[in-house]
Amino acid sequence: MSNTDDDPYKPSDIDISLPAAAAALSVEDRTDLVNALKNKLQSLAGAHADIFETLSPEVKKRVEFLRKIQSEHDKLEGEYFEERKALEAKYQKLYEPLYMQRYEIVNGVKEVEAAKNESLMGPEDKEEKGVPNFWLTALKTNGVLADEITERDEEALKFLKDIKWHRVSDPEGFKLAFYFDSNPYFKNSLLTKTFCVIDNDDDPILDKTIGTEIEWFPGKCLTKKVLKKKPKKGSKNSKPITKVEDCPSFFTFFNSPQVPEDDDELDDNTVEEIEDCMEKDYNIGTTLRDKIIPHAVSWFTGEAVQDEELDSRDDEDEEDGTGDEDDEDDEDETLEDCKNSGKKVQSSMQI
């Protein structure tokens, strides 16, 4: 699927139809996979279903009233999710002009006024446009995504111009769109990944994913590697044996999990592998949607990593029940130690 338009913000691009072969999962296959997950949840729920029957009549009446309260809460919660969707849609439109400015500056379409001043530029900067390797650097700075990017991937990701996302309603979910400049690796200028969920709230169940089929140039596929082995001694065939194998690559993200056509092959291990694959995909997708796209500049500069580390430390302190008091105790101990040794020290609070 190719797109020759340089404008990554055309609705026609983001809504373009994906090849049927990319979907990979039939309705029956998806149903089997989702039902397997539901059965696990139902088995857990069934273990507690008999509790109500063991209660006394008075307690049952109270629990029934509690159920009515829960129903009213769930109704309000449903309204909250609907309003949240509308609010997100409103702000997505407000973000668009900012994302457009970011796209233009990153890709050298538009210049920043300060950069136009020749006195601020060195001789080596005059031929450099935009912000080179902006998206590659932002992706590699995030731990979840860095683990997926190989050295071979980096050269291809240098051609990445922009990443966008938007909600889809039929079925519910969201779609990621990666816009690429012309490159020697694949023909596509747009790669997409769609996440279809059953319940689009705080606890969605991933139903399926649909990724673009990448049109690799000959010998440039980053998800496969060609192995050449010498024939065994005494073998009649003197030519090297060529074997193609899958290899780690960020671009496998655009593949969809393959469900066996034969139900007999859909055993517990296979279901678990597919679930693990889909969970990993969803983790990458939500990381891109919620962290990378809205805060790409902070990931590029590394500031986002510092923020996450601070948040992580705060969470750890809350779990351990420690915080400022421990910091003060540590500081008092340090000051006391220095007094005893005859040294002078400045408070760490003085910055």
Short mmCIF file of C-alpha atoms in Angstrom, two decimals:
data_model
loop_
_atom_site.label_atom_id
_atom_site.label_comp_id
_atom_site.label_asym_id
_atom_site.label_seq_id
_atom_site.Cartn_x
_atom_site.Cartn_y
_atom_site.Cartn_z
CA MET A 1 0.00 0.00 0.00
CA SER A 2 1.74 3.17 -1.18
CA ASN A 3 0.96 6.79 -0.60
CA THR A 4 2.80 9.43 -2.55
CA ASP A 5 1.23 12.42 -0.80
CA ASP A 6 3.69 14.33 1.39
CA ASP A 7 0.95 15.65 3.68
CA PRO A 8 0.56 13.23 6.63
CA TYR A 9 -2.57 14.92 7.87
CA LYS A 10 -5.03 14.05 5.12
CA PRO A 11 -8.04 12.10 6.43
CA SER A 12 -8.08 10.07 3.23
CA ASP A 13 -4.66 8.68 4.10
CA ILE A 14 -5.48 7.60 7.63
CA ASP A 15 -8.76 5.99 6.58
CA ILE A 16 -7.29 4.08 3.63
CA SER A 17 -8.42 0.44 3.40
CA LEU A 18 -5.97 -2.23 4.49
CA PRO A 19 -5.31 -5.38 2.43
CA ALA A 20 -7.64 -8.22 3.39
CA ALA A 21 -4.69 -10.57 3.77
CA ALA A 22 -3.26 -8.37 6.51
CA ALA A 23 -6.22 -9.08 8.80
CA ALA A 24 -5.20 -12.77 8.97
CA LEU A 25 -7.78 -13.63 11.64
CA SER A 26 -11.19 -14.94 10.60
CA VAL A 27 -14.28 -14.18 12.66
CA GLU A 28 -14.30 -17.75 14.00
CA ASP A 29 -10.61 -17.59 14.93
CA ARG A 30 -11.03 -14.33 16.79
CA THR A 31 -14.10 -15.67 18.57
CA ASP A 32 -12.20 -18.77 19.71
CA LEU A 33 -9.33 -16.65 21.00
CA VAL A 34 -11.54 -14.18 22.87
CA ASN A 35 -13.73 -16.98 24.27
CA ALA A 36 -10.65 -18.71 25.65
CA LEU A 37 -9.85 -15.55 27.62
CA LYS A 38 -13.49 -15.11 28.71
CA ASN A 39 -13.66 -18.71 29.91
CA LYS A 40 -10.72 -18.09 32.21
CA LEU A 41 -12.44 -15.03 33.68
CA GLN A 42 -15.75 -16.86 34.04
CA SER A 43 -14.11 -19.78 35.84
CA LEU A 44 -12.72 -17.34 38.39
CA ALA A 45 -16.10 -15.64 38.77
CA GLY A 46 -17.89 -18.99 39.15
CA ALA A 47 -15.74 -19.88 42.15
CA HIS A 48 -17.34 -16.99 44.04
CA ALA A 49 -20.89 -17.26 42.66
CA ASP A 50 -22.10 -19.49 45.51
CA ILE A 51 -21.18 -16.99 48.23
CA PHE A 52 -24.50 -15.17 47.90
CA GLU A 53 -26.47 -18.37 48.54
CA THR A 54 -24.69 -18.90 51.85
CA LEU A 55 -25.83 -15.55 53.23
CA SER A 56 -28.68 -15.13 55.70
CA PRO A 57 -31.97 -13.58 54.42
CA GLU A 58 -31.23 -10.25 56.15
CA VAL A 59 -27.74 -10.00 54.64
CA LYS A 60 -29.07 -11.00 51.20
CA LYS A 61 -31.49 -8.04 51.29
CA ARG A 62 -28.61 -5.72 52.09
CA VAL A 63 -26.51 -7.16 49.28
CA GLU A 64 -29.43 -6.78 46.87
CA PHE A 65 -29.65 -3.11 47.81
CA LEU A 66 -25.89 -2.82 47.30
CA ARG A 67 -26.39 -4.28 43.82
CA LYS A 68 -28.83 -1.48 43.02
CA ILE A 69 -26.25 1.06 44.16
CA GLN A 70 -23.67 -0.69 41.96
CA SER A 71 -26.05 -0.53 38.98
CA GLU A 72 -26.49 3.23 39.45
CA HIS A 73 -22.72 3.60 39.68
CA ASP A 74 -22.20 1.55 36.49
CA LYS A 75 -24.73 3.70 34.66
CA LEU A 76 -22.89 6.86 35.68
CA GLU A 77 -19.59 5.23 34.75
CA GLY A 78 -20.95 4.48 31.27
CA GLU A 79 -21.93 8.13 30.90
CA TYR A 80 -18.44 9.11 32.08
CA PHE A 81 -16.77 6.97 29.41
CA GLU A 82 -18.99 8.49 26.70
CA GLU A 83 -18.21 12.02 27.85
CA ARG A 84 -14.53 11.16 28.07
CA LYS A 85 -14.52 10.00 24.46
CA ALA A 86 -16.14 13.26 23.39
CA LEU A 87 -13.64 15.25 25.45
CA GLU A 88 -10.71 13.35 23.96
CA ALA A 89 -12.06 13.98 20.46
CA LYS A 90 -12.40 17.69 21.24
CA TYR A 91 -8.80 17.98 22.42
CA GLN A 92 -7.44 15.86 19.60
CA LYS A 93 -8.68 18.58 17.25
CA LEU A 94 -7.06 21.24 19.44
CA TYR A 95 -3.76 19.32 19.38
CA GLU A 96 -3.70 19.02 15.58
CA PRO A 97 -2.30 22.52 14.83
CA LEU A 98 0.50 21.90 17.34
CA TYR A 99 1.30 18.51 15.82
CA MET A 100 1.35 20.15 12.39
CA GLN A 101 3.86 22.75 13.58
CA ARG A 102 5.98 19.98 15.07
CA TYR A 103 5.85 18.03 11.81
CA GLU A 104 6.89 21.06 9.74
CA ILE A 105 9.83 21.96 11.98
CA VAL A 106 11.08 18.38 12.41
CA ASN A 107 11.03 17.76 8.65
CA GLY A 108 12.46 21.12 7.59
CA VAL A 109 9.25 22.34 5.96
CA LYS A 110 9.18 25.42 8.16
CA GLU A 111 12.02 27.26 9.88
CA VAL A 112 12.03 28.65 13.40
CA GLU A 113 12.61 32.41 13.44
CA ALA A 114 15.59 32.19 15.80
CA ALA A 115 17.30 29.67 13.52
CA LYS A 116 17.09 32.11 10.60
CA ASN A 117 19.60 34.39 12.30
CA GLU A 118 22.92 33.62 10.63
CA SER A 119 24.83 34.69 13.74
CA LEU A 120 23.32 31.73 15.62
CA MET A 121 24.42 29.19 13.03
CA GLY A 122 27.80 27.63 12.45
CA PRO A 123 29.11 26.75 8.98
CA GLU A 124 28.32 23.08 9.49
CA ASP A 125 24.65 23.81 10.33
CA LYS A 126 23.67 25.70 7.17
CA GLU A 127 22.92 22.60 5.08
CA GLU A 128 21.10 20.75 7.86
CA LYS A 129 17.32 20.95 7.74
CA GLY A 130 14.80 20.15 10.43
CA VAL A 131 15.71 17.88 13.33
CA PRO A 132 17.57 14.79 12.03
CA ASN A 133 16.60 11.40 13.51
CA PHE A 134 13.91 13.04 15.64
CA TRP A 135 11.51 10.08 15.80
CA LEU A 136 14.24 7.43 15.91
CA THR A 137 15.81 9.13 18.93
CA ALA A 138 12.44 9.58 20.65
CA LEU A 139 11.55 5.91 20.16
CA LYS A 140 14.93 4.63 21.34
CA THR A 141 14.77 6.75 24.49
CA ASN A 142 11.67 4.89 25.67
CA GLY A 143 12.52 1.57 27.33
CA VAL A 144 9.53 -0.37 25.95
CA LEU A 145 10.30 0.63 22.34
CA ALA A 146 14.09 0.55 22.61
CA ASP A 147 13.92 -3.19 23.28
CA GLU A 148 12.17 -3.67 19.91
CA ILE A 149 14.57 -1.62 17.76
CA THR A 150 17.61 -3.39 16.33
CA GLU A 151 20.66 -1.79 14.73
CA ARG A 152 19.34 -2.86 11.33
CA ASP A 153 16.03 -1.09 12.04
CA GLU A 154 17.68 2.22 12.87
CA GLU A 155 18.64 3.08 9.30
CA ALA A 156 15.06 2.56 8.13
CA LEU A 157 13.56 4.49 11.07
CA LYS A 158 15.69 7.52 10.15
CA PHE A 159 13.19 8.00 7.31
CA LEU A 160 10.23 8.21 9.72
CA LYS A 161 8.60 11.64 9.32
CA ASP A 162 5.69 11.46 11.73
CA ILE A 163 3.48 9.24 13.91
CA LYS A 164 -0.22 9.90 14.48
CA TRP A 165 -3.16 8.11 16.09
CA HIS A 166 -6.93 8.36 16.07
CA ARG A 167 -9.90 6.42 17.42
CA VAL A 168 -11.86 4.00 15.27
CA SER A 169 -15.49 3.22 15.99
CA ASP A 170 -16.37 0.14 13.93
CA PRO A 171 -15.03 -1.91 15.59
CA GLU A 172 -14.01 0.10 18.66
CA GLY A 173 -10.31 0.82 19.11
CA PHE A 174 -7.56 3.04 17.77
CA LYS A 175 -5.23 3.23 14.79
CA LEU A 176 -1.56 4.25 14.68
CA ALA A 177 -0.13 5.73 11.48
CA PHE A 178 3.60 5.92 10.65
CA TYR A 179 4.57 8.26 7.79
CA PHE A 180 7.83 7.56 5.99
CA ASP A 181 9.89 9.46 3.47
CA SER A 182 11.07 7.64 0.35
CA ASN A 183 13.63 5.07 1.47
CA PRO A 184 15.63 2.11 0.14
CA TYR A 185 13.90 -0.44 2.40
CA PHE A 186 10.21 -0.51 1.45
CA LYS A 187 7.76 1.10 -0.97
CA ASN A 188 5.11 2.12 1.59
CA SER A 189 4.98 5.76 2.64
CA LEU A 190 2.30 4.91 5.24
CA LEU A 191 2.32 1.98 7.67
CA THR A 192 -0.63 1.51 10.03
CA LYS A 193 -1.53 -0.69 12.99
CA THR A 194 -5.13 -0.95 14.16
CA PHE A 195 -6.12 -2.22 17.61
CA CYS A 196 -9.71 -3.49 17.86
CA VAL A 197 -11.03 -3.89 21.41
CA ILE A 198 -14.22 -5.36 22.85
CA ASP A 199 -14.73 -2.91 25.72
CA ASN A 200 -13.24 0.49 25.05
CA ASP A 201 -12.94 1.62 28.68
CA ASP A 202 -10.27 1.38 31.37
CA ASP A 203 -10.13 -2.42 31.01
CA PRO A 204 -10.36 -3.15 27.28
CA ILE A 205 -10.04 -6.68 25.93
CA LEU A 206 -8.00 -6.75 22.73
CA ASP A 207 -9.96 -8.57 20.04
CA LYS A 208 -7.57 -8.35 17.09
CA THR A 209 -4.87 -6.26 15.47
CA ILE A 210 -4.54 -5.35 11.81
CA GLY A 211 -1.21 -4.22 10.37
CA THR A 212 -0.09 -2.99 7.00
CA GLU A 213 1.63 -5.50 4.74
CA ILE A 214 5.08 -4.03 4.15
CA GLU A 215 6.26 -4.02 0.52
CA TRP A 216 9.97 -4.67 1.01
CA PHE A 217 12.45 -3.98 -1.74
CA PRO A 218 14.41 -7.10 -2.83
CA GLY A 219 17.01 -8.05 -0.25
CA LYS A 220 15.95 -5.28 2.15
CA CYS A 221 13.46 -7.08 4.41
CA LEU A 222 14.37 -6.33 8.02
CA THR A 223 12.14 -9.03 9.54
CA LYS A 224 13.91 -11.88 7.75
CA LYS A 225 17.52 -12.94 7.50
CA VAL A 226 19.13 -15.13 4.87
CA LEU A 227 21.49 -17.81 6.14
CA LYS A 228 23.95 -19.54 3.86
CA LYS A 229 25.46 -22.79 5.05
CA LYS A 230 28.18 -24.82 3.44
CA PRO A 231 27.10 -28.30 2.38
CA LYS A 232 28.30 -31.19 4.49
CA LYS A 233 31.45 -32.96 3.45
CA GLY A 234 30.74 -35.72 1.01
CA SER A 235 27.46 -34.17 -0.07
CA LYS A 236 26.68 -34.36 -3.78
CA ASN A 237 25.41 -30.79 -3.70
CA SER A 238 28.39 -28.45 -3.66
CA LYS A 239 26.33 -25.23 -3.62
CA PRO A 240 25.75 -23.38 -0.33
CA ILE A 241 22.37 -24.05 1.30
CA THR A 242 20.24 -20.92 1.60
CA LYS A 243 17.73 -20.64 4.44
CA VAL A 244 15.42 -17.75 5.31
CA GLU A 245 14.54 -17.24 8.98
CA ASP A 246 12.55 -14.72 11.00
CA CYS A 247 14.65 -12.26 12.95
CA PRO A 248 13.90 -9.63 15.63
CA SER A 249 12.81 -6.29 14.18
CA PHE A 250 10.66 -3.35 15.16
CA PHE A 251 8.79 -3.84 11.90
CA THR A 252 7.33 -7.18 13.06
CA PHE A 253 4.98 -4.88 15.00
CA PHE A 254 2.96 -4.54 11.79
CA ASN A 255 2.33 -8.29 11.61
CA SER A 256 -0.85 -9.80 13.04
CA PRO A 257 -0.80 -12.98 15.18
CA GLN A 258 -1.45 -16.07 13.08
CA VAL A 259 -4.22 -18.31 14.44
CA PRO A 260 -4.11 -21.96 13.28
CA GLU A 261 -6.90 -22.85 10.85
CA ASP A 262 -7.35 -26.25 12.50
CA ASP A 263 -9.10 -25.99 15.89
CA ASP A 264 -7.17 -29.06 17.06
CA GLU A 265 -3.97 -27.03 16.85
CA LEU A 266 -5.45 -24.30 19.06
CA ASP A 267 -4.26 -25.83 22.33
CA ASP A 268 -3.60 -24.01 25.61
CA ASN A 269 0.05 -23.30 24.75
CA THR A 270 -0.87 -21.83 21.37
CA VAL A 271 -3.60 -19.66 22.91
CA GLU A 272 -1.16 -18.45 25.57
CA GLU A 273 1.48 -17.58 22.95
CA ILE A 274 -1.04 -15.61 20.91
CA GLU A 275 -2.30 -13.82 24.03
CA ASP A 276 1.30 -12.93 25.00
CA CYS A 277 1.95 -11.61 21.50
CA MET A 278 -1.22 -9.51 21.53
CA GLU A 279 -0.46 -8.21 25.03
CA LYS A 280 3.00 -7.15 23.87
CA ASP A 281 1.53 -5.46 20.79
CA TYR A 282 -1.02 -3.62 22.92
CA ASN A 283 1.68 -2.45 25.33
CA ILE A 284 3.71 -1.05 22.43
CA GLY A 285 0.61 0.51 20.85
CA THR A 286 -0.54 2.27 24.02
CA THR A 287 3.01 3.44 24.75
CA LEU A 288 3.13 5.09 21.31
CA ARG A 289 -0.38 6.52 21.70
CA ASP A 290 -0.17 7.80 25.27
CA LYS A 291 3.50 8.66 25.70
CA ILE A 292 5.49 9.03 22.49
CA ILE A 293 3.07 10.91 20.21
CA PRO A 294 1.91 13.58 22.70
CA HIS A 295 5.35 14.05 24.32
CA ALA A 296 7.76 13.28 21.46
CA VAL A 297 10.00 16.30 22.12
CA SER A 298 10.50 15.30 25.76
CA TRP A 299 11.47 11.78 24.67
CA PHE A 300 13.84 13.21 22.06
CA THR A 301 15.63 15.36 24.66
CA GLY A 302 15.50 12.66 27.35
CA GLU A 303 13.47 14.76 29.78
CA ALA A 304 10.62 12.25 29.70
CA VAL A 305 12.95 9.56 31.05
CA GLN A 306 13.82 11.75 34.03
CA ASP A 307 10.13 12.43 34.68
CA GLU A 308 9.33 8.70 34.59
CA GLU A 309 12.20 7.94 36.96
CA LEU A 310 10.90 10.55 39.41
CA ASP A 311 7.38 9.15 39.16
CA SER A 312 8.73 5.65 39.69
CA ARG A 313 10.64 6.75 42.79
CA ASP A 314 7.55 8.48 44.17
CA ASP A 315 5.53 5.30 43.63
CA GLU A 316 8.19 3.21 45.36
CA ASP A 317 8.28 5.63 48.31
CA GLU A 318 4.50 5.44 48.65
CA GLU A 319 4.56 1.63 48.57
CA ASP A 320 7.36 1.49 51.14
CA GLY A 321 5.71 4.13 53.31
CA THR A 322 8.82 6.28 53.10
CA GLY A 323 9.28 9.82 51.85
CA ASP A 324 10.43 13.18 53.07
CA GLU A 325 10.88 11.96 56.65
CA ASP A 326 13.45 9.40 55.53
CA ASP A 327 15.23 12.06 53.44
CA GLU A 328 15.39 14.33 56.50
CA ASP A 329 16.70 11.50 58.65
CA ASP A 330 19.39 10.72 56.08
CA GLU A 331 20.38 14.39 55.95
CA ASP A 332 20.57 14.63 59.76
CA GLU A 333 22.77 11.54 59.87
CA THR A 334 25.06 13.01 57.21
CA LEU A 335 25.40 16.30 59.09
CA GLU A 336 26.10 14.47 62.36
CA ASP A 337 28.76 12.31 60.72
CA CYS A 338 30.46 15.40 59.29
CA LYS A 339 30.42 17.19 62.65
CA ASN A 340 32.03 14.21 64.30
CA SER A 341 34.79 14.11 61.71
CA GLY A 342 35.45 17.86 61.96
CA LYS A 343 34.33 18.55 58.35
CA LYS A 344 32.11 21.36 57.08
CA VAL A 345 29.15 20.54 54.88
CA GLN A 346 26.43 22.46 53.01
CA SER A 347 22.83 21.31 53.16
CA SER A 348 21.72 19.34 50.12
CA MET A 349 18.58 21.48 50.11
CA GLN A 350 20.63 24.52 49.05
CA ILE A 351 20.65 24.50 45.24
#
